[in-house]
Coordinates of C-alpha atoms and ligand atoms in Angstrom, one line a residue:
X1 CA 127.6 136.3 132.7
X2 CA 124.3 137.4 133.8
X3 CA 122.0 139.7 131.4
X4 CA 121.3 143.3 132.4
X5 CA 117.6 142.8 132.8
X6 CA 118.2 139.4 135.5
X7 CA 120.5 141.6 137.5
X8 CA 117.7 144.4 137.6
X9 CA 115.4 141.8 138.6
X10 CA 117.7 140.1 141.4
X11 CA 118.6 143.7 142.9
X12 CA 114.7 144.5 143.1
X13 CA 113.7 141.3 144.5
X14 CA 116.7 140.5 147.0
X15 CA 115.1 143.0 149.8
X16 CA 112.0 140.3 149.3
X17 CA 114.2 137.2 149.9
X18 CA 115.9 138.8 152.7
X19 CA 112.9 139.2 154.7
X20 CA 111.5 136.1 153.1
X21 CA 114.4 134.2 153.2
X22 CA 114.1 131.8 156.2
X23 CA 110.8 130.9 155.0
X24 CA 112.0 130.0 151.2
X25 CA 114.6 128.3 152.8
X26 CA 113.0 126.3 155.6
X27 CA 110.0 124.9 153.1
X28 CA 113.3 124.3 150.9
X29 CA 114.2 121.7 153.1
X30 CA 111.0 120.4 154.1
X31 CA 110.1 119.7 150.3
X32 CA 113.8 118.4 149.4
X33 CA 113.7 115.9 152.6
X34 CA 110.7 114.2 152.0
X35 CA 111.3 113.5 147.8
X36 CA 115.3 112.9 148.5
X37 CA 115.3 111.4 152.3
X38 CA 119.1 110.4 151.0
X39 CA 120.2 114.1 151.5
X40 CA 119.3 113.3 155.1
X41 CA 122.4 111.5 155.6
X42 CA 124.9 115.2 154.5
X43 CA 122.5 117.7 156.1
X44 CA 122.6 118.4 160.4
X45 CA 119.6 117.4 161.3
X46 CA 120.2 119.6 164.9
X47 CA 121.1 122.6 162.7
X48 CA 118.1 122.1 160.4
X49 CA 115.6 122.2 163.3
X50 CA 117.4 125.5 164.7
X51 CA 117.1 127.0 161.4
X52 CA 120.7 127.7 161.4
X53 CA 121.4 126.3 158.1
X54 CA 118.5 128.0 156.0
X55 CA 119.6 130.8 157.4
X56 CA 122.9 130.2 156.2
X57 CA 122.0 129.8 152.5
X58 CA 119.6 132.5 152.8
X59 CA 122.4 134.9 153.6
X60 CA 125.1 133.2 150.7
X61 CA 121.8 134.4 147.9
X62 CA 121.0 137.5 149.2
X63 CA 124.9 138.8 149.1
X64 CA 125.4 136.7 145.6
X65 CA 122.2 138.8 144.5
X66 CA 123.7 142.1 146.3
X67 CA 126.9 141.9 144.8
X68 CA 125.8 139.7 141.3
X69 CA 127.9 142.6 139.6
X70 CA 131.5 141.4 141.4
X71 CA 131.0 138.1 142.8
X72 CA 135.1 138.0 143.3
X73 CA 134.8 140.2 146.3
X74 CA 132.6 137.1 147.7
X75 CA 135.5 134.6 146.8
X76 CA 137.0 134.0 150.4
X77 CA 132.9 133.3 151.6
X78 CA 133.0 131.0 148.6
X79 CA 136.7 129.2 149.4
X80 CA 135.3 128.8 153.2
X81 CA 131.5 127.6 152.1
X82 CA 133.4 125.1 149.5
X83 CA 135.6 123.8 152.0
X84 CA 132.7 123.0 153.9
X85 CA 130.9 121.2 150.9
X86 CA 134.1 119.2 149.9
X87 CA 134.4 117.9 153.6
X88 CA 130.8 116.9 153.4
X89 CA 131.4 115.5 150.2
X90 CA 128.8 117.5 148.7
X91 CA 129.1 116.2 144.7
X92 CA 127.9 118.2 141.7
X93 CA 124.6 116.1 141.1
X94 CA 123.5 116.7 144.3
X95 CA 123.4 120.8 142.8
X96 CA 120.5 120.5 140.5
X97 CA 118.0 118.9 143.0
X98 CA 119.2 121.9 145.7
X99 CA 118.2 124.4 142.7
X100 CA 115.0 122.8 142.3
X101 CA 113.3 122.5 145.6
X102 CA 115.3 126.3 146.3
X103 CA 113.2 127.5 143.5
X104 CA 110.1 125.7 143.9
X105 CA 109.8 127.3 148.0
X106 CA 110.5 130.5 146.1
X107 CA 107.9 130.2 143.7
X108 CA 105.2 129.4 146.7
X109 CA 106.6 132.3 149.0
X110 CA 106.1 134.6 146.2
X111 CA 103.5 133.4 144.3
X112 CA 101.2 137.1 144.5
X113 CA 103.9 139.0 142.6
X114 CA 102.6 139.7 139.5
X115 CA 105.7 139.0 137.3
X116 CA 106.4 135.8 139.2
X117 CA 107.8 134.2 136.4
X118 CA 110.0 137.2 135.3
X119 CA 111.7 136.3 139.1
X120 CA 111.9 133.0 139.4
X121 CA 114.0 132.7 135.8
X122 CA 116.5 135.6 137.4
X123 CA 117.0 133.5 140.0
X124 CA 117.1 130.2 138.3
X125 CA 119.8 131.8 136.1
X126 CA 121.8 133.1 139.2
X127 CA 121.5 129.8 141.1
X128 CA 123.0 128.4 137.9
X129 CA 125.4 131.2 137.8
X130 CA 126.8 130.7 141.7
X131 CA 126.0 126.9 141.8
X132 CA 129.0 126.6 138.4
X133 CA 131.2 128.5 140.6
X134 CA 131.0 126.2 143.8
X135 CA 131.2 123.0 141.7
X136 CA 134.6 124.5 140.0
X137 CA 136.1 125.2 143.1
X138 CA 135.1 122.1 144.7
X139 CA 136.4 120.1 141.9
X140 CA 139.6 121.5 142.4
X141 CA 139.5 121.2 145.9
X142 CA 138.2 117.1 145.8
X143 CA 141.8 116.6 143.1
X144 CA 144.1 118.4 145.7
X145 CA 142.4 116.3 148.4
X146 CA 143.2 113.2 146.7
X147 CA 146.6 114.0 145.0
X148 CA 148.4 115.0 148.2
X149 CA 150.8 112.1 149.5
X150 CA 148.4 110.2 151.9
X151 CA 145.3 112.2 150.7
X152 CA 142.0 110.3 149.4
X153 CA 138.5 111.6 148.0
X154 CA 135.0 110.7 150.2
X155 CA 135.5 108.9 153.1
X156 CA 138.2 106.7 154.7
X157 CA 138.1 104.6 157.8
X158 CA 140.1 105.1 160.5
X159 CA 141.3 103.4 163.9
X160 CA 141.0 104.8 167.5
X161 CA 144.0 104.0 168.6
X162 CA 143.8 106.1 172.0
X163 CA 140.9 108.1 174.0
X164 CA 142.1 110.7 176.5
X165 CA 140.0 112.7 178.5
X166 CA 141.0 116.6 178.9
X167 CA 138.1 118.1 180.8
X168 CA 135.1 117.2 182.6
X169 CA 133.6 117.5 179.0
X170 CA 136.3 117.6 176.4
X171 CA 137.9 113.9 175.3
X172 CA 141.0 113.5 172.2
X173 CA 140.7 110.6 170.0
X174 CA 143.5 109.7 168.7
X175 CA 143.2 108.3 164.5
X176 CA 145.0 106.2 162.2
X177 CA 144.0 105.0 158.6
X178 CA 142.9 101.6 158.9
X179 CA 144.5 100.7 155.8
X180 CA 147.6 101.5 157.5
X181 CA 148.5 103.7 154.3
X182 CA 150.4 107.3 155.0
X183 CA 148.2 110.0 156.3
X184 CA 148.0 113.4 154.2
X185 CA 149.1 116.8 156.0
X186 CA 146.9 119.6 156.7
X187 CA 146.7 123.3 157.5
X188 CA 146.7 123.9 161.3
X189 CA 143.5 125.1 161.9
X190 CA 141.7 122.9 159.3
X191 CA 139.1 120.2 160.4
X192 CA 137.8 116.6 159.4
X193 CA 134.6 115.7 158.9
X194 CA 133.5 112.6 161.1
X195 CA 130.4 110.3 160.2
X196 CA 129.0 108.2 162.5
X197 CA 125.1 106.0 162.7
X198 CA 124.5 106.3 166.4
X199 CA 121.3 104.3 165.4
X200 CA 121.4 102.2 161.8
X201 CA 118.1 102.4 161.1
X202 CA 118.5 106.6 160.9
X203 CA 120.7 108.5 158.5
X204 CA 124.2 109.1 159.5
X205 CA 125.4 111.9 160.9
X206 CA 129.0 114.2 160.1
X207 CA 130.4 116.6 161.9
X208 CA 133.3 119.0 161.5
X209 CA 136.1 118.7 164.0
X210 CA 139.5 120.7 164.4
X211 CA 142.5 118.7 164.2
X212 CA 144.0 119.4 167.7
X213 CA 147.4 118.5 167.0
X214 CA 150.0 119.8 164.9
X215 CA 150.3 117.8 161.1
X216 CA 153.9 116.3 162.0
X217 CA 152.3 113.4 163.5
X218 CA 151.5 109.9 162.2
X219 CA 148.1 110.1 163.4
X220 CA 145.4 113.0 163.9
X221 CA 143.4 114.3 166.7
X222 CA 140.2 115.6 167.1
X223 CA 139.5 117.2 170.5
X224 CA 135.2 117.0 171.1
X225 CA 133.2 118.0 173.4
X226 CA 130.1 116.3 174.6
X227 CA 127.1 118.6 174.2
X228 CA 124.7 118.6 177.3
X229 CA 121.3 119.7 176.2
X230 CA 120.3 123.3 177.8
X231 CA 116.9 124.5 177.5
X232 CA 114.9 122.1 175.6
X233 CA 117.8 121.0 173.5
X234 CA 118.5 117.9 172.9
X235 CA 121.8 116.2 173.8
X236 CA 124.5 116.3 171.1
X237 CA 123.7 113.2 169.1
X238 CA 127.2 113.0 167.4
X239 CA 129.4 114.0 170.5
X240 CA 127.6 112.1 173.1
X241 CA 128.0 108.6 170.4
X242 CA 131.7 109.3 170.3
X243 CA 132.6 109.8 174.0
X244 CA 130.0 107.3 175.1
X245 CA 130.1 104.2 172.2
X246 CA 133.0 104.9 170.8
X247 CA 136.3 103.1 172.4
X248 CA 140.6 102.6 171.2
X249 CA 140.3 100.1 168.2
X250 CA 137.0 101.4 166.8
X251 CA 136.8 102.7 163.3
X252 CA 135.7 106.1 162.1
X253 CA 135.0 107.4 158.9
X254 CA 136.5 110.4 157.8
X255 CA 136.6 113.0 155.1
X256 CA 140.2 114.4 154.4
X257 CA 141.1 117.7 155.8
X258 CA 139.6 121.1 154.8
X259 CA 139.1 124.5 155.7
X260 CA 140.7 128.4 155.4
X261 CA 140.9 129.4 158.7
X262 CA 144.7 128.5 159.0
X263 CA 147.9 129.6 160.2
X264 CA 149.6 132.1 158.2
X265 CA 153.1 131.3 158.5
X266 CA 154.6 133.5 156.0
X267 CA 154.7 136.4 158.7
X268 CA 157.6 137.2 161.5
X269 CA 154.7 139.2 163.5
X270 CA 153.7 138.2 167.2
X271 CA 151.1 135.5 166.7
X272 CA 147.9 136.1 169.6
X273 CA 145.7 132.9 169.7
X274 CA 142.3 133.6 171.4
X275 CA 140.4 130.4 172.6
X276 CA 136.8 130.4 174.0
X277 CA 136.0 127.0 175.7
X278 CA 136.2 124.4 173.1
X279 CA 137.3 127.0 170.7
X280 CA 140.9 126.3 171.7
X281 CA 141.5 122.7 169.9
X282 CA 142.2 124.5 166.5
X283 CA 144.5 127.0 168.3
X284 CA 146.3 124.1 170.2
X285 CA 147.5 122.7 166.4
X286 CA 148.7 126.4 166.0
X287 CA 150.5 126.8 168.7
X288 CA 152.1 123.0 168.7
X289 CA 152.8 123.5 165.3
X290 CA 154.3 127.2 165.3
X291 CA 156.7 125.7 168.2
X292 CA 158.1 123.3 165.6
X293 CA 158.2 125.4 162.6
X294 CA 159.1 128.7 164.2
X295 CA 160.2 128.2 167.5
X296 CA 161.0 131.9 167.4
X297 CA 158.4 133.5 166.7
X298 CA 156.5 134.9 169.9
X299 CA 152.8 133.4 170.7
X300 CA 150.3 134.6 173.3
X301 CA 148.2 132.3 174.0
X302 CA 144.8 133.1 175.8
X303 CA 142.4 130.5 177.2
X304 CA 139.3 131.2 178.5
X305 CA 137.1 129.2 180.0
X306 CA 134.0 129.1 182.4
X307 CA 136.6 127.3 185.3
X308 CA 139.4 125.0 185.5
X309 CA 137.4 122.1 185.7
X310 CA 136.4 122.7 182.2
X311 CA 139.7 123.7 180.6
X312 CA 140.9 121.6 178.8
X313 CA 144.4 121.1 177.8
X314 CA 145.8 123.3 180.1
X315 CA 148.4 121.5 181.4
X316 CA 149.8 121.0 177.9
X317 CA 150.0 125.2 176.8
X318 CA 151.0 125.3 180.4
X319 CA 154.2 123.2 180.0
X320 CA 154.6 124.6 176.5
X321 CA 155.2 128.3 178.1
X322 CA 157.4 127.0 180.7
X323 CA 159.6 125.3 178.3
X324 CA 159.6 128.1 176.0
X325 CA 160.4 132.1 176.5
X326 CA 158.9 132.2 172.9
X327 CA 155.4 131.1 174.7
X328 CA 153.3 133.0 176.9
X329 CA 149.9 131.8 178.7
X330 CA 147.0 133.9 179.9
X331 CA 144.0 132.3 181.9
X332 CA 140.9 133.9 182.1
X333 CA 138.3 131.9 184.5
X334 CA 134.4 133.0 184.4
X335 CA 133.5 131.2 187.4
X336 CA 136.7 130.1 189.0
X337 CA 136.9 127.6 192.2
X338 CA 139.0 128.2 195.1
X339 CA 141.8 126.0 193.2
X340 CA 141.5 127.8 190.1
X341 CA 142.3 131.0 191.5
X342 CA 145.7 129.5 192.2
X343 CA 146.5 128.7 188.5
X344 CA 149.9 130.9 187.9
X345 CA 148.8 132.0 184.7
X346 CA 145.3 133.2 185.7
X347 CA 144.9 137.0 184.4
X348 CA 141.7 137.6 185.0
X349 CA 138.2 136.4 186.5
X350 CA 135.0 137.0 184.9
X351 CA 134.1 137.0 180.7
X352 CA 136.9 138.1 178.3
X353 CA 137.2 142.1 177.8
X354 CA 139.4 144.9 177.0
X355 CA 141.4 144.9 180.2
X356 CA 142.8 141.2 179.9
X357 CA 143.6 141.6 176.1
X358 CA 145.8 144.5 176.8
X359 CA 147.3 142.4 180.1
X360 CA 147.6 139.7 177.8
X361 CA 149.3 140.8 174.6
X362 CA 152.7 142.6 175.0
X363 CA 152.8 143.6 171.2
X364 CA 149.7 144.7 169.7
X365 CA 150.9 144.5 166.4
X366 CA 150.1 140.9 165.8
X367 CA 148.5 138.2 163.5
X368 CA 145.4 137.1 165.4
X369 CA 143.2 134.1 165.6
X370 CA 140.5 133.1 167.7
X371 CA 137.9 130.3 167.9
X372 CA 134.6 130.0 170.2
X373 CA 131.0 130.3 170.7
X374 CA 129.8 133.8 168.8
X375 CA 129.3 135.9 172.0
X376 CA 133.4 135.5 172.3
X377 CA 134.1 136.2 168.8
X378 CA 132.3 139.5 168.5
X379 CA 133.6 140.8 172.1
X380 CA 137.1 139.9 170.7
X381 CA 136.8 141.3 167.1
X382 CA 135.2 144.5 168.6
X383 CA 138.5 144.7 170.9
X384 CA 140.7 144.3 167.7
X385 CA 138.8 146.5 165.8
X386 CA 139.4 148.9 168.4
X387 CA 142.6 148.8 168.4
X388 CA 142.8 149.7 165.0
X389 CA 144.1 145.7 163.7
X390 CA 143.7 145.9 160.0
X391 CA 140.8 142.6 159.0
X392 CA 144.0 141.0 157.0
X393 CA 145.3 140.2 160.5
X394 CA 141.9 139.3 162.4
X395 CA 141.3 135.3 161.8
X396 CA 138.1 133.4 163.6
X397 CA 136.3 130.7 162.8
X398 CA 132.9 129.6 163.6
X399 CA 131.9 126.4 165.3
X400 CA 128.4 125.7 163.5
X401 CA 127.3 127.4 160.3
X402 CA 128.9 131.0 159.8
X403 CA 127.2 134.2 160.6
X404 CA 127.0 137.7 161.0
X405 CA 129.0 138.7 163.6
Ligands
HEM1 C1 126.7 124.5 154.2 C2 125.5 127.7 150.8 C3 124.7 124.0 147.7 C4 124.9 121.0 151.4 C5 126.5 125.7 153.5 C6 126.7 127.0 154.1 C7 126.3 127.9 153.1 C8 125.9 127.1 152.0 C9 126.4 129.4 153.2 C10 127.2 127.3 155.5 C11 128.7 127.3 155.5 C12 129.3 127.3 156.8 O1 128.8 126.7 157.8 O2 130.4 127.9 157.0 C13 125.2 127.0 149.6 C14 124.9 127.6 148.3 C15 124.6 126.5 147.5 C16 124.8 125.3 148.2 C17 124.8 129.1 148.1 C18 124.3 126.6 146.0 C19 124.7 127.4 145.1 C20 124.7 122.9 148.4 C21 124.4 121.5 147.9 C22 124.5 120.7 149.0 C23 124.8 121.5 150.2 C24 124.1 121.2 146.5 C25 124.3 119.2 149.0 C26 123.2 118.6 148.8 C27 125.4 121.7 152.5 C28 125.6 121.1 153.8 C29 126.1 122.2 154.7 C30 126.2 123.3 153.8 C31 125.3 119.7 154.3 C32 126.4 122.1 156.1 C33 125.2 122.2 156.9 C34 125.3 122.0 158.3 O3 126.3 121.5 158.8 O4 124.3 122.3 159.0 N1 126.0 125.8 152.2 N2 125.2 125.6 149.5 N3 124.9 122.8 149.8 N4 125.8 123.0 152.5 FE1 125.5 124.3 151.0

């Protein structure tokens, strides 16, 4: 699709944008948010100032421009990036402004190269290029959305119909449509995206949150947890609104469910769920839902957590291994209080490592999914990949914008 001579160009000029990239991408934004303040109301404003999200289209370029020549291999990137767009309710309009002010920063980053104009046409033809190839698969992705019994396109309000708290930090809301219509399954492991207007006179504000729970229910759960600013950060906005303002019989609105990181059930293997802190709500709908759908099938199920006081939904996986010899539960406690060291199913104090994994898992050769903050994840896909588990059995997901791990 792309000529010979813009492919040459985007391989010679991709080192450029990958050490110019935060830049292009960050005066991106700048310029985009003051002549479209509407966009304000998609975009994280938190991520935005911690340049996590130019960083995040930054990357999605430079490997489009590395690998222009078979942009298949990039597919799953592209399924997991449009799942995030869908839930955001990204539209195909909003594509041509992106390209734009992408291209304008580009242009001023760049602007001593003498074939400047030679570069910024290869890129304007690739932006096309990878920009048709997101609005496909969104497209199809908005239709199955909407054509699944219970399933709707943008947003839909919902009811709190029950608050429970689960940690010091971590509260369930429990949601039903408001129009009292039937509520659309999901994959376990996929997430919703909440808005909220903590303040009217500011944009609003979405946020991705697993669905806790397992989709037999007739309602859904999301599992949050309030974000204490650390070191100059500021306090959650979102989380802080919802566990604070938000009460039972308040409305939400909420994008339908999205995302690939879900539970493969198409395999008799051992399934090991891996959950770092708050990381554990999309493993919880795993496990609840494997129970139902498999009650066979063997899960190990390893929480870790800085102590009990911050575990959440322990008592739950607890009472889930005790009722089950399908179910086992490993603990691990970085911190752990006098009382915590009592908790039967504590394995191990101190950070995740080696040593608990092998306690933990009694049959290596497993399907594997974890979830938590990126410290975890790359400590726990290092361990796998020592142990020789081939990537089509490592699942993770990211909370926050993906990277390199
Ligand atoms: C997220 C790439 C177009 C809005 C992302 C992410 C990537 C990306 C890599 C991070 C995904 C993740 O967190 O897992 C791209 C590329 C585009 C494009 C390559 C064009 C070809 C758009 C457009 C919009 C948009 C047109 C809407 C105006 C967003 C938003 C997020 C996002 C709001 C989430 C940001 C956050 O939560 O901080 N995109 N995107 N993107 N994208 Fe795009």
């Amino acid at each position: 699709v792309l000529k010979e001579s813009t492919k040459e160009i985007i391989r010679s000029t991709a080192p450029v944008l990958e050490q110019e990239g935060e830049r292009i991408t960050s005066l991106f934004y700048k310029k985009m948010f003051q002549d479209h303040p509407e966009l304000l109301n998609i975009f994280n404003q938190t991520n935005q100032k911690q340049g996590k999200q130019p960083r995040a289209l930054a990357g999605t370029l430079y490997a489009a421009a590395v690998n222009i020549d078979r942009l298949e291999s990039l597919l799953p990137a592209i399924r997991q990036i449009a799942h995030k767009h869908r839930s955001l309710n990204v539209k195909p309009e909003h594509y041509p402004i992106v390209g734009k002010y992408l291209l304008m920063a580009m242009r001023e980053v760049l602007q001593d190269s003498p074939d400047i104009d030679d570069i910024i046409e290869a890129w304007e033809e690739t932006y096309g290029v990878v920009a048709k190839v997101f609005i496909d698969t969104e497209a199809a992705m908005y239709a199955e959305a909407e054509e699944k019994i219970g399933g709707w396109r943008g947003f839909r309000e919902f009811t709190v119909i029950k608050k429970e708290q689960e940690s010091r930090v971590i509260t369930s809301f429990y949601l039903k449509p408001a129009d009292e219509g039937p509520l659309a399954s999901f994959e376990p492991g996929q997430y919703i995206s909440v808005q909220v207007m903590p303040d009217y006179s500011k944009p609003a504000h979405m946020r991705q949150y697993s669905l806790s729970d397992s989709p037999d229910k007739d309602y859904y759960r999301i599992s949050v947890k309030k974000e204490e600013g650390m070191q100059g950060h500021e306090d959650g906005v979102v989380s802080n609104y919802l566990h604070e303002k938000i009460e039972a019989g308040d409305t939400l609105n909420l994008t339908a469910p999205a995302g690939s990181f879900t539970l493969k059930e198409n395999s008799d293997r051992p399934l090991v769920l891996i959950a770092g802190g708050v990381g554990l709500t999309p493993l919880v709908s795993m496990l609840n839902t494997s129970s139902v759908r498999n009650p066979d099938r063997p899960v190990t199920f390893v929480a870790a957590a800085k102590s009990g006081e911050l575990h959440a939904m322990d008592d739950h996986v607890r009472s889930m291994a005790e009722g089950s010899s399908s179910v086992r539960y490993a603990v691990c406690y970085e911190t752990p209080s006098v009382e915590d060291r009592r908790h039967p199913n504590l394995l191990k104090e101190g950070l995740v490592d080696e040593e608990l994994l092998s306690d933990a898992v009694p049959d290596k050769d497993a399907e594997y999914y974890f979830c938590g903050p990126v410290p975890f994840l790359r400590k726990v896909n290092g361990i796998l990949r020592d142990w020789g588990i081939p990537e089509s059995r490592i699942n993770f997901e990211f909370f926050g914008p993906s990277q390199s791990i």
